[in-house]
Backbone as a chain_set.jsonl record, in Angstrom:
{"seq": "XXXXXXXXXXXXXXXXXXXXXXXXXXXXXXXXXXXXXXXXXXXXXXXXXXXXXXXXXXXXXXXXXXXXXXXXXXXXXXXXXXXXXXXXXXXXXXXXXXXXXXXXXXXXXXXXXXXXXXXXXXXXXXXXXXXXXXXXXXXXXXXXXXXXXXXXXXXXXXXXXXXXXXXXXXXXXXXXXXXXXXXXXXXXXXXXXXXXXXXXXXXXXXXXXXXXXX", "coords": {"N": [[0.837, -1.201, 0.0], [0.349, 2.425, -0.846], [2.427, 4.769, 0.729], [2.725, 7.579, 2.373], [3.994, 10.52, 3.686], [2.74, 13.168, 5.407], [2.971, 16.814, 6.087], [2.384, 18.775, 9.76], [1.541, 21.466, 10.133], [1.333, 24.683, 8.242], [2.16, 23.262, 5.486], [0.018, 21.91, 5.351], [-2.761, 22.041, 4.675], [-2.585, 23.164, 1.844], [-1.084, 20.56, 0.678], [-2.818, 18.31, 1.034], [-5.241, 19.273, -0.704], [-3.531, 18.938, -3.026], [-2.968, 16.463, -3.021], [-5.859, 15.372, -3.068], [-6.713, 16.019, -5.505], [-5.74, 14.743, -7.5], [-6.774, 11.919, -6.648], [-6.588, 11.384, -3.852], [-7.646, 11.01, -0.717], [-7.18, 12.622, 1.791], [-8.37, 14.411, 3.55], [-9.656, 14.107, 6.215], [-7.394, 14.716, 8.255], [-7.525, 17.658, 8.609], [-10.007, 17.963, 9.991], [-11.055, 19.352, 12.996], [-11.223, 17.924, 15.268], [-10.566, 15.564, 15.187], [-7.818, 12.661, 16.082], [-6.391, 11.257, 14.889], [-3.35, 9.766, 13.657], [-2.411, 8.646, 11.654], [-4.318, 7.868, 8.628], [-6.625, 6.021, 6.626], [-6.768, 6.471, 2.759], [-10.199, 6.646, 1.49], [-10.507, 5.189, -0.721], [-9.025, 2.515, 0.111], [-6.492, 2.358, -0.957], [-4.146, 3.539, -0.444], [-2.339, 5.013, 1.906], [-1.758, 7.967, 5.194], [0.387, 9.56, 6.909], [0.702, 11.478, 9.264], [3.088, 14.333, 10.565], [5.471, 15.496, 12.152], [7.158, 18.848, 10.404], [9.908, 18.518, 9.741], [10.476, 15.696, 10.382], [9.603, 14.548, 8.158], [10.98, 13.786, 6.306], [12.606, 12.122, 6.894], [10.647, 9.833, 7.816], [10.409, 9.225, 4.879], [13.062, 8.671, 4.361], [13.58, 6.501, 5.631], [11.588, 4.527, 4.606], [9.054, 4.083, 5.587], [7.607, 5.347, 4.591], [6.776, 5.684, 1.149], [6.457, 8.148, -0.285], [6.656, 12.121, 0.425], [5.727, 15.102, 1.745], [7.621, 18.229, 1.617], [8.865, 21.078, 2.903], [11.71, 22.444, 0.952], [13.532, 24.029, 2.445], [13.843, 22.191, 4.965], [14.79, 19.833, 3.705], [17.536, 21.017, 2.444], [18.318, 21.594, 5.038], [18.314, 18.739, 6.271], [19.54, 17.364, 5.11], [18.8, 14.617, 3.996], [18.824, 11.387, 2.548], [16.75, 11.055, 0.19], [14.793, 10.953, -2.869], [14.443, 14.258, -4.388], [11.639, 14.693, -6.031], [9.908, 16.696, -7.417], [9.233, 20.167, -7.844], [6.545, 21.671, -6.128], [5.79, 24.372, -5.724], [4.041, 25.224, -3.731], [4.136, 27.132, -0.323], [5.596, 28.772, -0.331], [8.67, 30.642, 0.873], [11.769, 31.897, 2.549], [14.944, 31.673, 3.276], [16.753, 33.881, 6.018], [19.373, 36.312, 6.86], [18.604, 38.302, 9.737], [18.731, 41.315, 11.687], [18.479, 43.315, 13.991], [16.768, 46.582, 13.793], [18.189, 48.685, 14.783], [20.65, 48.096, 14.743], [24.516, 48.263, 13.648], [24.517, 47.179, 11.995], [24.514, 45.717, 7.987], [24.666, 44.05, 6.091], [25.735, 40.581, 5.679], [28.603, 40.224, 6.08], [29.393, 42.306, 7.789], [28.987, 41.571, 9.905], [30.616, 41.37, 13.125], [33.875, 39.523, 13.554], [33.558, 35.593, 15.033], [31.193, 36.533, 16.41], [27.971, 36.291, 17.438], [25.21, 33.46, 15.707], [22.026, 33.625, 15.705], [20.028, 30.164, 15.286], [17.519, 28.108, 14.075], [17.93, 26.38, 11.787], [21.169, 25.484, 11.993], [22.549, 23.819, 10.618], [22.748, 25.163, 7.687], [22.854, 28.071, 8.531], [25.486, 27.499, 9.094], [27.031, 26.945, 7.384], [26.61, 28.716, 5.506], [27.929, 30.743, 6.542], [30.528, 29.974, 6.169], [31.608, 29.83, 4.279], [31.637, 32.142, 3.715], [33.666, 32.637, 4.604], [33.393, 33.982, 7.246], [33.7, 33.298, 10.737], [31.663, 32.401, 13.14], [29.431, 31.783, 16.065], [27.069, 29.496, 15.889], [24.24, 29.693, 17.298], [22.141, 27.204, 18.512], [18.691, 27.092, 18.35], [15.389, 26.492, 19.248], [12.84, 27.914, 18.46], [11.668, 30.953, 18.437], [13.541, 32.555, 17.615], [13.99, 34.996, 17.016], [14.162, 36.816, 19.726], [17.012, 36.487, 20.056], [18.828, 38.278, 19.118], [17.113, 40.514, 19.95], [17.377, 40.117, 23.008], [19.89, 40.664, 23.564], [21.637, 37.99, 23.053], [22.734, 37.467, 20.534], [24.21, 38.51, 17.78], [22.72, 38.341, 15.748], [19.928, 36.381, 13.435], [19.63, 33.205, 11.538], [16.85, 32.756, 9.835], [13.657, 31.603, 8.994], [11.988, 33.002, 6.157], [8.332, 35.116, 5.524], [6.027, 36.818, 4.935], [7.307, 38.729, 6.525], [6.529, 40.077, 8.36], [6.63, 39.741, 11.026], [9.34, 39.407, 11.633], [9.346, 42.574, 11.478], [7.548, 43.125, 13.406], [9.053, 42.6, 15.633], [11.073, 44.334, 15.409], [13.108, 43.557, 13.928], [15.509, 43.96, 10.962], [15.588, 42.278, 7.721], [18.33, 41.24, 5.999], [19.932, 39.467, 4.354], [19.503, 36.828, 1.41], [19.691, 33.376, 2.539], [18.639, 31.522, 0.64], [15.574, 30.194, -1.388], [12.646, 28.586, -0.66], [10.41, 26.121, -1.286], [7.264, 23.991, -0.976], [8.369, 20.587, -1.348], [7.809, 17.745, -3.297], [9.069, 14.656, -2.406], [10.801, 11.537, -2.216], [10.857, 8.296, -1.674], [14.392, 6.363, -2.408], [14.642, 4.039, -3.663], [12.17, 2.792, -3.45], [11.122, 4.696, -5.633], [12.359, 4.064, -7.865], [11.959, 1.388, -8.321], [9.667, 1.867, -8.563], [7.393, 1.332, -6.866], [4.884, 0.321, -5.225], [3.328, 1.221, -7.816], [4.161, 4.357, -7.77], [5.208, 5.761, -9.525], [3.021, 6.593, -11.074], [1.347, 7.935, -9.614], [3.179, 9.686, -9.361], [3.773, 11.277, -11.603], [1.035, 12.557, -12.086], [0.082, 13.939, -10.153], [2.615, 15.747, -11.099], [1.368, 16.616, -13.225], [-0.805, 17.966, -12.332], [0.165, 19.677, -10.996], [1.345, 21.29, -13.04], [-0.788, 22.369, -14.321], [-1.659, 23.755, -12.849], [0.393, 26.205, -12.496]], "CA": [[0.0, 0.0, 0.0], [1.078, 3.666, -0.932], [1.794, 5.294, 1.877], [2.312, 9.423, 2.512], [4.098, 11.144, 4.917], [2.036, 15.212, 5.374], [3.702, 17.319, 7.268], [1.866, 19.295, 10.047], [1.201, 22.979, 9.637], [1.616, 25.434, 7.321], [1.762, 22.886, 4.404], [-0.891, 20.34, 5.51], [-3.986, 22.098, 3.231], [-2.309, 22.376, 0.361], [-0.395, 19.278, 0.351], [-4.305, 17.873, 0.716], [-5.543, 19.524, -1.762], [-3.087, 18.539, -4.184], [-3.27, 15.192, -3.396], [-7.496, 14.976, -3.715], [-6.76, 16.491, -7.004], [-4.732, 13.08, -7.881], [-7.762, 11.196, -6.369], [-5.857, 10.725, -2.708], [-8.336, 11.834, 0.158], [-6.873, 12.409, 3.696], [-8.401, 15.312, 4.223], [-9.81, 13.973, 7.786], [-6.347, 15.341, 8.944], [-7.621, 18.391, 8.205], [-10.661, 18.01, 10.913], [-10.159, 19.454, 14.224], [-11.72, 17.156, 16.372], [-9.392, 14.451, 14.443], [-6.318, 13.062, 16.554], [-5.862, 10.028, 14.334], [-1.979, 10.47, 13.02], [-2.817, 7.577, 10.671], [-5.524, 7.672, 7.964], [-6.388, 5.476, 4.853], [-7.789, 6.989, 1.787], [-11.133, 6.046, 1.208], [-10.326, 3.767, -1.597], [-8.211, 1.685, 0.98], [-5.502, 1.791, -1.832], [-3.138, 4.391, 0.032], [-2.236, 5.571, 3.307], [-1.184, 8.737, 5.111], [0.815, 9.519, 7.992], [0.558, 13.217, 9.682], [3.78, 14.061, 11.525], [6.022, 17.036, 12.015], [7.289, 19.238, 9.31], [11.413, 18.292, 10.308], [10.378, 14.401, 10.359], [8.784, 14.023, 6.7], [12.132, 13.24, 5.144], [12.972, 11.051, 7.971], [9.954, 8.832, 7.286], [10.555, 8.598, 3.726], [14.188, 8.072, 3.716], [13.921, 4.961, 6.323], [11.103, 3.476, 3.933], [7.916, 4.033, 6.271], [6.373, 6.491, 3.664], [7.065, 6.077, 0.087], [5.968, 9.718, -1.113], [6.13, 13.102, 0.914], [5.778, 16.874, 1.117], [8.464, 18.441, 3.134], [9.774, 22.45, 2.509], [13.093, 22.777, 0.204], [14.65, 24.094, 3.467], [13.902, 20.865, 5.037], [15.529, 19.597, 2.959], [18.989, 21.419, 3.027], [18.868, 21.718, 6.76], [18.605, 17.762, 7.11], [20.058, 16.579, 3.886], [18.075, 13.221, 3.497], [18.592, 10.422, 1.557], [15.79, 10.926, -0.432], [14.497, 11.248, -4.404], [13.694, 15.177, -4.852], [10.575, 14.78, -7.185], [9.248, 17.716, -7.423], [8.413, 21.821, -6.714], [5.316, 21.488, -6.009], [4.717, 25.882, -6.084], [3.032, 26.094, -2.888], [4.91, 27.514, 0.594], [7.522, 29.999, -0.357], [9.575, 31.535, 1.636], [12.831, 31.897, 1.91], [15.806, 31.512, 4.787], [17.143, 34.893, 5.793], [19.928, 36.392, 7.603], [17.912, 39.562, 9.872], [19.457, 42.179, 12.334], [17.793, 44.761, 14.75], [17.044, 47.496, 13.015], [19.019, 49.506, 15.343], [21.787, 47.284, 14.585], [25.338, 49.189, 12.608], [25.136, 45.79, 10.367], [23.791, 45.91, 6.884], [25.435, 43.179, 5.599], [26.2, 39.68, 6.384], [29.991, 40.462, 5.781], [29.578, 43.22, 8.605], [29.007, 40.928, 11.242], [31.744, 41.044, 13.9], [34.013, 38.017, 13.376], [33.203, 35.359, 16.208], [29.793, 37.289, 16.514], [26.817, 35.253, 17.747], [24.197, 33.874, 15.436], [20.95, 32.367, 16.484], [19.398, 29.947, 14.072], [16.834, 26.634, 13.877], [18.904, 26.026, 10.645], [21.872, 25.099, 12.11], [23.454, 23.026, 9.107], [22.18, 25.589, 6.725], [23.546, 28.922, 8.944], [27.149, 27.4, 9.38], [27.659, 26.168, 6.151], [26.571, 29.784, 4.397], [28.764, 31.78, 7.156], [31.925, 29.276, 6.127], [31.069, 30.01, 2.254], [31.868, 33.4, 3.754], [35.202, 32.777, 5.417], [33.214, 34.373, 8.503], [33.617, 32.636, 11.756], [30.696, 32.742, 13.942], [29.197, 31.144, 16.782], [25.911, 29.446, 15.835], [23.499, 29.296, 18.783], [20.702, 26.238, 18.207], [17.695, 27.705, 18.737], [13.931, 25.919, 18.419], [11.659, 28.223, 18.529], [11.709, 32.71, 18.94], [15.076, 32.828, 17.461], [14.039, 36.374, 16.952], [14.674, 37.06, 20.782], [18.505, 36.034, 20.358], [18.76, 40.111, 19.096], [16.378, 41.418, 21.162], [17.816, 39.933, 24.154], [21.394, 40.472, 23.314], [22.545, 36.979, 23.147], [23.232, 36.926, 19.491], [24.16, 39.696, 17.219], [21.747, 38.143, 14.068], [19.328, 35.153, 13.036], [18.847, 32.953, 10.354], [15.376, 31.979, 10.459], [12.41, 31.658, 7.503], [10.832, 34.583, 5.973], [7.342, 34.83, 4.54], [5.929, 38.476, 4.797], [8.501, 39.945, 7.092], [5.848, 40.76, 9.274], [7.388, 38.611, 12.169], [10.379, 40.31, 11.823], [8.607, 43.745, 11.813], [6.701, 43.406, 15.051], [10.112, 42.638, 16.475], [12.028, 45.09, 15.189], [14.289, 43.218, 12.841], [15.206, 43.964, 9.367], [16.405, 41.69, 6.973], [19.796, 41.379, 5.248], [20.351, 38.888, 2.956], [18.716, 35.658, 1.416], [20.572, 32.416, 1.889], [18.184, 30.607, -0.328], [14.52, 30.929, -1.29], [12.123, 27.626, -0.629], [8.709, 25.721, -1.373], [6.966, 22.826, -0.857], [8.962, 19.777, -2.683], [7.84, 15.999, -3.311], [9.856, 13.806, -2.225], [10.416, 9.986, -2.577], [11.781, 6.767, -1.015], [14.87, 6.625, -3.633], [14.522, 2.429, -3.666], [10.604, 2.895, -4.261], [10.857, 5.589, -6.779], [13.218, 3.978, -8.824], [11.174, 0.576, -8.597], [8.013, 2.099, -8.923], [6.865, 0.293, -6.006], [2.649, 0.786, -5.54], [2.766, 2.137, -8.759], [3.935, 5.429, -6.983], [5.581, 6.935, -10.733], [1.587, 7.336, -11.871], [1.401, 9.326, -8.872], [3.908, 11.231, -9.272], [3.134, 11.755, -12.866], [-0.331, 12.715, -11.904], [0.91, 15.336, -9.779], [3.472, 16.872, -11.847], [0.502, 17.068, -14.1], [-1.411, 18.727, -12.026], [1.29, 21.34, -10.511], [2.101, 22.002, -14.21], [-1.75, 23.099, -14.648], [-1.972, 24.962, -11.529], [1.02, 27.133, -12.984]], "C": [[0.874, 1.255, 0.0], [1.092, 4.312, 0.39], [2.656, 6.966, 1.917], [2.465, 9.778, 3.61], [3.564, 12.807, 4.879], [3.055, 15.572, 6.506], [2.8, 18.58, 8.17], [2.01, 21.151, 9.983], [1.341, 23.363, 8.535], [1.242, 24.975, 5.776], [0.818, 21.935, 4.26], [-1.879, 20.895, 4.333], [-3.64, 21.712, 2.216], [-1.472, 21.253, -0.126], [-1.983, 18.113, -0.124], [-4.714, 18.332, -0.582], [-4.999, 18.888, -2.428], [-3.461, 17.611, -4.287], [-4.885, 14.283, -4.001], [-7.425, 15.112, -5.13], [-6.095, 15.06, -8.099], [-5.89, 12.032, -7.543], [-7.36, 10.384, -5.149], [-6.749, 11.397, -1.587], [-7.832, 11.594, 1.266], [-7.023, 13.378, 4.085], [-9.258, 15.203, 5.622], [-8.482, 14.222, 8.484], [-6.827, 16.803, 9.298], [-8.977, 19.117, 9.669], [-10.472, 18.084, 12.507], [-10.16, 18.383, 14.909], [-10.852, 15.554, 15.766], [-8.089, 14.042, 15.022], [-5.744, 11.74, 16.118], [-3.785, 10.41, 13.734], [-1.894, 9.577, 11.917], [-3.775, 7.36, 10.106], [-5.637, 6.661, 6.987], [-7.43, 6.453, 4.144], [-9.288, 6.069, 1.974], [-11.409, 4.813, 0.381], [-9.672, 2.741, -0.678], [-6.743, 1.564, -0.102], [-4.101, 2.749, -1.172], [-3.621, 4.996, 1.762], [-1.507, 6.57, 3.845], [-0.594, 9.145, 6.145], [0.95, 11.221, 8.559], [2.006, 13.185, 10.732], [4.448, 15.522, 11.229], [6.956, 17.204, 10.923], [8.975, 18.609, 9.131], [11.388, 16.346, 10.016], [9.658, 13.659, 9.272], [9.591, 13.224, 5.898], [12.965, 11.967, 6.217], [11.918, 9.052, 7.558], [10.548, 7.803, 6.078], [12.656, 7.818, 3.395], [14.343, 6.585, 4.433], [12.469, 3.915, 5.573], [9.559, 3.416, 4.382], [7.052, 4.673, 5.309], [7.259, 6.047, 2.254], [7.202, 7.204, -0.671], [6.121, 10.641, 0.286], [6.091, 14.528, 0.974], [6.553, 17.282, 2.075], [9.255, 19.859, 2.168], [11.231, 21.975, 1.987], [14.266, 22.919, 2.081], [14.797, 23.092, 4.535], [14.81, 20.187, 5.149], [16.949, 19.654, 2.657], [18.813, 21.569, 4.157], [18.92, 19.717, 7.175], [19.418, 16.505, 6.471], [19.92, 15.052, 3.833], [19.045, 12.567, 2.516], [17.242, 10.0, 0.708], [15.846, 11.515, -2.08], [13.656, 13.212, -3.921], [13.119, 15.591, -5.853], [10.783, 15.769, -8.138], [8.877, 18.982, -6.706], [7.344, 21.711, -7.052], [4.75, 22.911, -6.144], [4.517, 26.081, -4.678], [4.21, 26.267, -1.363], [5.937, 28.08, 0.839], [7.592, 30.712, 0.439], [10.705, 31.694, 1.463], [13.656, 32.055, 3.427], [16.621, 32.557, 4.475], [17.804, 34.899, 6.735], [19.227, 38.012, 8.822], [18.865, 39.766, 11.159], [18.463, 43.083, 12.989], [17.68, 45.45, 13.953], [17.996, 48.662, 13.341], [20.496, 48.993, 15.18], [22.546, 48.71, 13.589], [24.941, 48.053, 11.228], [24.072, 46.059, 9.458], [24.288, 44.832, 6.168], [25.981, 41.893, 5.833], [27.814, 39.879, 6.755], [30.61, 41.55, 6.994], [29.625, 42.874, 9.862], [29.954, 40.592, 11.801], [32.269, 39.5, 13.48], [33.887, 37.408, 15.248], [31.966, 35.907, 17.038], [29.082, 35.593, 16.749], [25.636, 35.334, 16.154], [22.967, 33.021, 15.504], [19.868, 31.719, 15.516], [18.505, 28.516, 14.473], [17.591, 25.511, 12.953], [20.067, 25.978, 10.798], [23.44, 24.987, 11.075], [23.788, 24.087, 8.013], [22.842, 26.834, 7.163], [25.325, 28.658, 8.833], [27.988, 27.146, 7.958], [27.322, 28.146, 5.099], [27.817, 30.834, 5.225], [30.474, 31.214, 6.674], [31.616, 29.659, 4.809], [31.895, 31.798, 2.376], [33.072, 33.904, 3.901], [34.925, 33.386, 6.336], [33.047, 33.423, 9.511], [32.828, 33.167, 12.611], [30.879, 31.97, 14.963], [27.754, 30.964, 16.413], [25.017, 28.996, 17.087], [22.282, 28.419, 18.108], [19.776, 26.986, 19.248], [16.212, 26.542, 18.637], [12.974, 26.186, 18.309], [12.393, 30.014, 18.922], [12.743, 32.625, 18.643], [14.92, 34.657, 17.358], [14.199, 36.978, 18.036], [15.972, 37.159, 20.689], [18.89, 37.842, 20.181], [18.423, 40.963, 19.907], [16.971, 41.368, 22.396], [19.82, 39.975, 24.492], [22.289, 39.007, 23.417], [22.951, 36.648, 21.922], [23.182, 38.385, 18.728], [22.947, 39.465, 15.676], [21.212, 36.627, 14.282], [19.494, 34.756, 11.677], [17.827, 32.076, 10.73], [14.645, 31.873, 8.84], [11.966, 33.064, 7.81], [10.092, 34.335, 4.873], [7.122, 35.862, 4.084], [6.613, 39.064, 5.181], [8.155, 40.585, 8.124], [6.297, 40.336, 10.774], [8.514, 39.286, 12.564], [10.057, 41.72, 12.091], [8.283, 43.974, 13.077], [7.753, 43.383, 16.018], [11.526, 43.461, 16.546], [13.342, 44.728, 14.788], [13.928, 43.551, 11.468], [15.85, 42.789, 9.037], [17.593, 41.732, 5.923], [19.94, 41.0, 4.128], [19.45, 37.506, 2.872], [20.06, 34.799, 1.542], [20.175, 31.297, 0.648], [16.29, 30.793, -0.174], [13.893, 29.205, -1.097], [10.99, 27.105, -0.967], [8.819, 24.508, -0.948], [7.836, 21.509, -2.048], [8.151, 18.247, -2.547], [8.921, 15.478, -2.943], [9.735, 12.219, -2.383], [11.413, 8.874, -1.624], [12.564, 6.582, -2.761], [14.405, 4.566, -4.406], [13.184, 2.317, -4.364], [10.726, 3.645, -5.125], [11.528, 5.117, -8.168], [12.454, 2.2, -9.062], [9.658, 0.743, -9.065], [6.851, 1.083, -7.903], [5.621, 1.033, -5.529], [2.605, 1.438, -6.363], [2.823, 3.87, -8.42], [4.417, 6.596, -8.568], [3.953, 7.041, -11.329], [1.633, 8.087, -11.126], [2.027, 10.319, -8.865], [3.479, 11.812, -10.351], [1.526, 12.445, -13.019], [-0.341, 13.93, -11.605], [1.876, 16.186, -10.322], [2.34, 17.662, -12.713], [-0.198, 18.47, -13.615], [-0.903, 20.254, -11.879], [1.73, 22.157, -12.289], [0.778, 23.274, -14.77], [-2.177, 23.672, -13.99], [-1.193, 26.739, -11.975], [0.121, 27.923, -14.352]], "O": [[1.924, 1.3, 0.642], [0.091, 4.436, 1.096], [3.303, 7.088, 0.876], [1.657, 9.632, 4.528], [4.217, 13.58, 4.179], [3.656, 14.954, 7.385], [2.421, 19.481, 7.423], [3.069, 21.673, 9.634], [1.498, 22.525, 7.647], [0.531, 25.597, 4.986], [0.719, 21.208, 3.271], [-1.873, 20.37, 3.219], [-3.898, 20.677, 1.601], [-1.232, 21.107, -1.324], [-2.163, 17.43, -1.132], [-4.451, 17.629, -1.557], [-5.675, 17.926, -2.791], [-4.2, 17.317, -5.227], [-5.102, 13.327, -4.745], [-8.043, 14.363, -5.887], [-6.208, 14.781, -9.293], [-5.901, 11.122, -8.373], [-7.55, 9.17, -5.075], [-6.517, 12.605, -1.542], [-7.942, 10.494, 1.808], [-6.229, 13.783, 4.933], [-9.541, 16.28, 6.147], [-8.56, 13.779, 9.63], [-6.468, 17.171, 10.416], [-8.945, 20.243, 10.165], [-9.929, 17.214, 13.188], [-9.09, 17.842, 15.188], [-10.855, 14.55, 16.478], [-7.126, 14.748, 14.72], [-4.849, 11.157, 16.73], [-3.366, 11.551, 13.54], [-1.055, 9.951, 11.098], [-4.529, 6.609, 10.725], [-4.573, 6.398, 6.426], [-8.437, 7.006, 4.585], [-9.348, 4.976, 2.536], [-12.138, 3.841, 0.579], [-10.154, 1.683, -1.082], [-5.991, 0.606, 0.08], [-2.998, 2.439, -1.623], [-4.644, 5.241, 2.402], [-0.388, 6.585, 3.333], [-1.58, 9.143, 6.883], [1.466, 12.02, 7.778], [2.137, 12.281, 11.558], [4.116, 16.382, 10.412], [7.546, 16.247, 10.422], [9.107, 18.154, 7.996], [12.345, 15.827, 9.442], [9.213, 12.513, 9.35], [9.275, 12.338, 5.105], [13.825, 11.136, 5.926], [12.248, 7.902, 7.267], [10.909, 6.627, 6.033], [13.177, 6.984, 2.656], [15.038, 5.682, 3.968], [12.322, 2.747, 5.934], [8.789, 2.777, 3.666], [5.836, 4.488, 5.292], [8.484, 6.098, 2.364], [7.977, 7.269, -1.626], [5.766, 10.068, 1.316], [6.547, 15.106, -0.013], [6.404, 16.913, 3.24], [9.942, 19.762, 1.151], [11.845, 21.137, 2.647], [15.186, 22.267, 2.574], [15.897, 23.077, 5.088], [15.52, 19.88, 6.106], [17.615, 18.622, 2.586], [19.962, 21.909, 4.439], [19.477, 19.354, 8.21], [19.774, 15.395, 6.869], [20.901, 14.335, 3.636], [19.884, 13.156, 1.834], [16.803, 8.854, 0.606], [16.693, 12.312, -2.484], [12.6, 13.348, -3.303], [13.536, 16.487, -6.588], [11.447, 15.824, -9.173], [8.425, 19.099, -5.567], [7.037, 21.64, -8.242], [3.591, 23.047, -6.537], [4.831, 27.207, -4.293], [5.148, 25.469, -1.362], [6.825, 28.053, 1.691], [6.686, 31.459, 0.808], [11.064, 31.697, 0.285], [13.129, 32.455, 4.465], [17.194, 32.666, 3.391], [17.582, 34.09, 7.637], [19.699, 39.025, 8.306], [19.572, 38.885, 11.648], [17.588, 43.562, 12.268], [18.457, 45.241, 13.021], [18.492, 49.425, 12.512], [21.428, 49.689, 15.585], [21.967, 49.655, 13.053], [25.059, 48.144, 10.006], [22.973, 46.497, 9.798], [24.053, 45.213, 5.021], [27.074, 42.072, 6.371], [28.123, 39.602, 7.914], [31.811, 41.712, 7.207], [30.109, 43.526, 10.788], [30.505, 39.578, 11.371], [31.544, 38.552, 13.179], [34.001, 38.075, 16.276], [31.846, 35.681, 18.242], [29.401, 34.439, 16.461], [25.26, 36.355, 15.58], [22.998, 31.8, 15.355], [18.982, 32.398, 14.996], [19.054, 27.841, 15.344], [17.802, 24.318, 13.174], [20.622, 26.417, 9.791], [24.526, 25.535, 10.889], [24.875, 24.038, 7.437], [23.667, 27.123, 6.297], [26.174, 29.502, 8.548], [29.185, 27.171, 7.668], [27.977, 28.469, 4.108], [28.518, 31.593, 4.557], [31.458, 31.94, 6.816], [30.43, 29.413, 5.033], [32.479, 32.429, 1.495], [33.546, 34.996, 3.588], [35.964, 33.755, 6.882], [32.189, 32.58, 9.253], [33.052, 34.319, 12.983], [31.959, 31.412, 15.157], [27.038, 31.961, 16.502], [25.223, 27.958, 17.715], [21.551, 28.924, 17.256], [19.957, 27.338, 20.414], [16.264, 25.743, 17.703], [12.053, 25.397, 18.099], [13.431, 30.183, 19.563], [13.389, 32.577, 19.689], [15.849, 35.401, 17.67], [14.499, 38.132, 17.729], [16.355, 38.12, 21.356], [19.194, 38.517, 21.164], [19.036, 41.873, 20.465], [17.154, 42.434, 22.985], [20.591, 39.484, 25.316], [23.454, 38.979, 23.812], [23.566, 35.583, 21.86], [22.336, 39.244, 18.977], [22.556, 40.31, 14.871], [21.761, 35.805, 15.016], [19.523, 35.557, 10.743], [17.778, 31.119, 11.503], [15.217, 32.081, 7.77], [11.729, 33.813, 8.757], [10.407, 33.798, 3.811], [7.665, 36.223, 3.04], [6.908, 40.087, 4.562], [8.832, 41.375, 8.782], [6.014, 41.191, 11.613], [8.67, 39.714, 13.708], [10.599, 42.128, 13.118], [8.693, 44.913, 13.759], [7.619, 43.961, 17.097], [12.533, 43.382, 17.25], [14.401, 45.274, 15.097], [12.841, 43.536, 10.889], [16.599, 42.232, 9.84], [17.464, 42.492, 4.963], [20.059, 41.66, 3.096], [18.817, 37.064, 3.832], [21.142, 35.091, 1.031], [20.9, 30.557, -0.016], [15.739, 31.329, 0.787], [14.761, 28.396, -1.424], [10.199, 28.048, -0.935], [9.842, 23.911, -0.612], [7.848, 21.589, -3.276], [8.017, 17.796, -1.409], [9.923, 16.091, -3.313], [8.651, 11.703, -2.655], [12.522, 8.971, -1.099], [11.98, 6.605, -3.845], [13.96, 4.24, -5.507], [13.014, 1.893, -5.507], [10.124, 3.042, -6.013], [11.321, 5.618, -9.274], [12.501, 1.852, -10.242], [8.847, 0.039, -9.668], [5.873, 0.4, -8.206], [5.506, 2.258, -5.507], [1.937, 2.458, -6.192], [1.877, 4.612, -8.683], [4.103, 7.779, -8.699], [3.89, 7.829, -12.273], [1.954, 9.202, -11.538], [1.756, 11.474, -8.539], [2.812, 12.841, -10.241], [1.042, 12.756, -14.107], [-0.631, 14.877, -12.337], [1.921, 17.364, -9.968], [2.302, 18.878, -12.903], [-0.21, 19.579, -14.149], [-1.245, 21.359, -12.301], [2.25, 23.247, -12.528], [0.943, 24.381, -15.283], [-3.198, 24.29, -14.292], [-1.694, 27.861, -11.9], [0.619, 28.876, -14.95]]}, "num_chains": 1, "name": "protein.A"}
C-alpha cells in the first residue's frame, strides 16, 4: 500500500488539496476534532501519515512512507537520503539572515568576526557563514530565534521569511537571502526507482497537475 508522509502545519492544506486532485483523500487530517496520526484513503488503496514538518524526510528516507511533502529548506537543513521529485509551487519563503534594526550591520559580511548567530537552521547557517570565510558562533535555537537580538545573546538570526511581518513586530530587518524555498515531493529513492505501488503514476499525476496549476 502507498503510503504518505504530510507534514503538520503550514503545508498540511495544500499538500491535501493537491493530493485529492490526484484522487488521494486524507483530508480527515484536516478536521479538528481528528487526533488520528494515521488515515487510509477512502479507496483503501493508500495511506497517510501526519507528523512534524522536520520528520517528513525522515519517514521517507527509512522506507515508512514512500511519497512526501516536506519544505526545500527541510531539505537542506537535514540533507536526506531521499528522491527530490518535485516543486510542487506552494509555501515559499525563503531563509534569511535579519538584524535589529538599530543594529550598525547591513550586511552579512559586517558581522563582527566570532559574533553570535541564532538559528533553527543550524546546518544551513554554518555552512553559508563558512562560504563566507566568517567565523561565527551558531546558537541552536527551536523556537523565537528572533529574541537572540532582542535579548542580546546573538548579534543576528537565520530563520524563515514569509511576509517579514514577524520580523517587523520585532524590530528586525532583513539582510540577505541564503536561499529561497517551497513545498517539494519527495520519494523513497529504492521505491521511486522501482516504482513500487505504482507510486511513478502518482507522481506523474501530480506533476501534471502542478504544471496546470502554474
Amino acid at each position: 500500500m502507498l503510503t504518505v508522509a504530510l507534514p503538520k502545519g503550514s503545508l498540511l492544506t495544500d499538500s491535501i488539496r493537491l493530493l485529492q486532485s490526484v484522487g488521494l483523500d486524507f483530508s480527515a487530517f484536516l478536521d479538528s476534532s481528528n487526533r488520528q496520526l494515521q488515515i487510509l484513503d477512502p479507496t483503501g488503496t493508500a495511506r497517510a501519515l501526519l507528523v512534524r514538518t522536520h520528520d517528513v524526510p525522515v519517514y521517507v528516507e527509512y522506507g515508512q512512507a514512500q511519497l512526501g511533502v516536506a519544505g526545500y529548506d527541510v531539505l537542506r537543513e537535514k540533507q536526506p537520503r531521499v528522491a527530490q521529485v518535485l516543486d510542487l509551487g506552494f509555501g515559499k519563503c525563503r531563509l534569511s539572515v535579519a538584524v535589529k534594526e538599530s543594529s550598525p550591520y547591513r550586511r552579512s559580511l559586517d558581522l563582527p568576526a566570532h559574533g553570535r548567530v541564532a538559528s533553527k537552521f543550524v546546518h544551513c547557517a554554518r555552512e553559508y557563514f563558512q562560504r563566507l570565510d566568517l567565523p561565527v558562533e551558531i546558537v541552536p535555537l527551536s523556537g523565537s530565534v528572533e529574541l537572540g537580538p532582542i535579548t542580546g545573546m546573538s548579534e543576528a538570526i537565520v530563520d524563515l521569511v514569509s511576509t517579514g511581518r514577524t520580523l517587523k513586530e520585532n524590530g528586525l530587518i532583513e539582510m540577505e537571502v541564503l536561499f529561497e524555498s517551497s513545498a517539494r515531493l519527495i520519494a523513497h529513492p529504492i521505491s521511486y526507482r522501482l516504482n513500487t505501488d505504482g507510486i511513478g503514476d502518482r507522481i506523474a499525476a501530480i506533476r501534471e497537475m502542478t504544471r496546470t496549476a502554474v
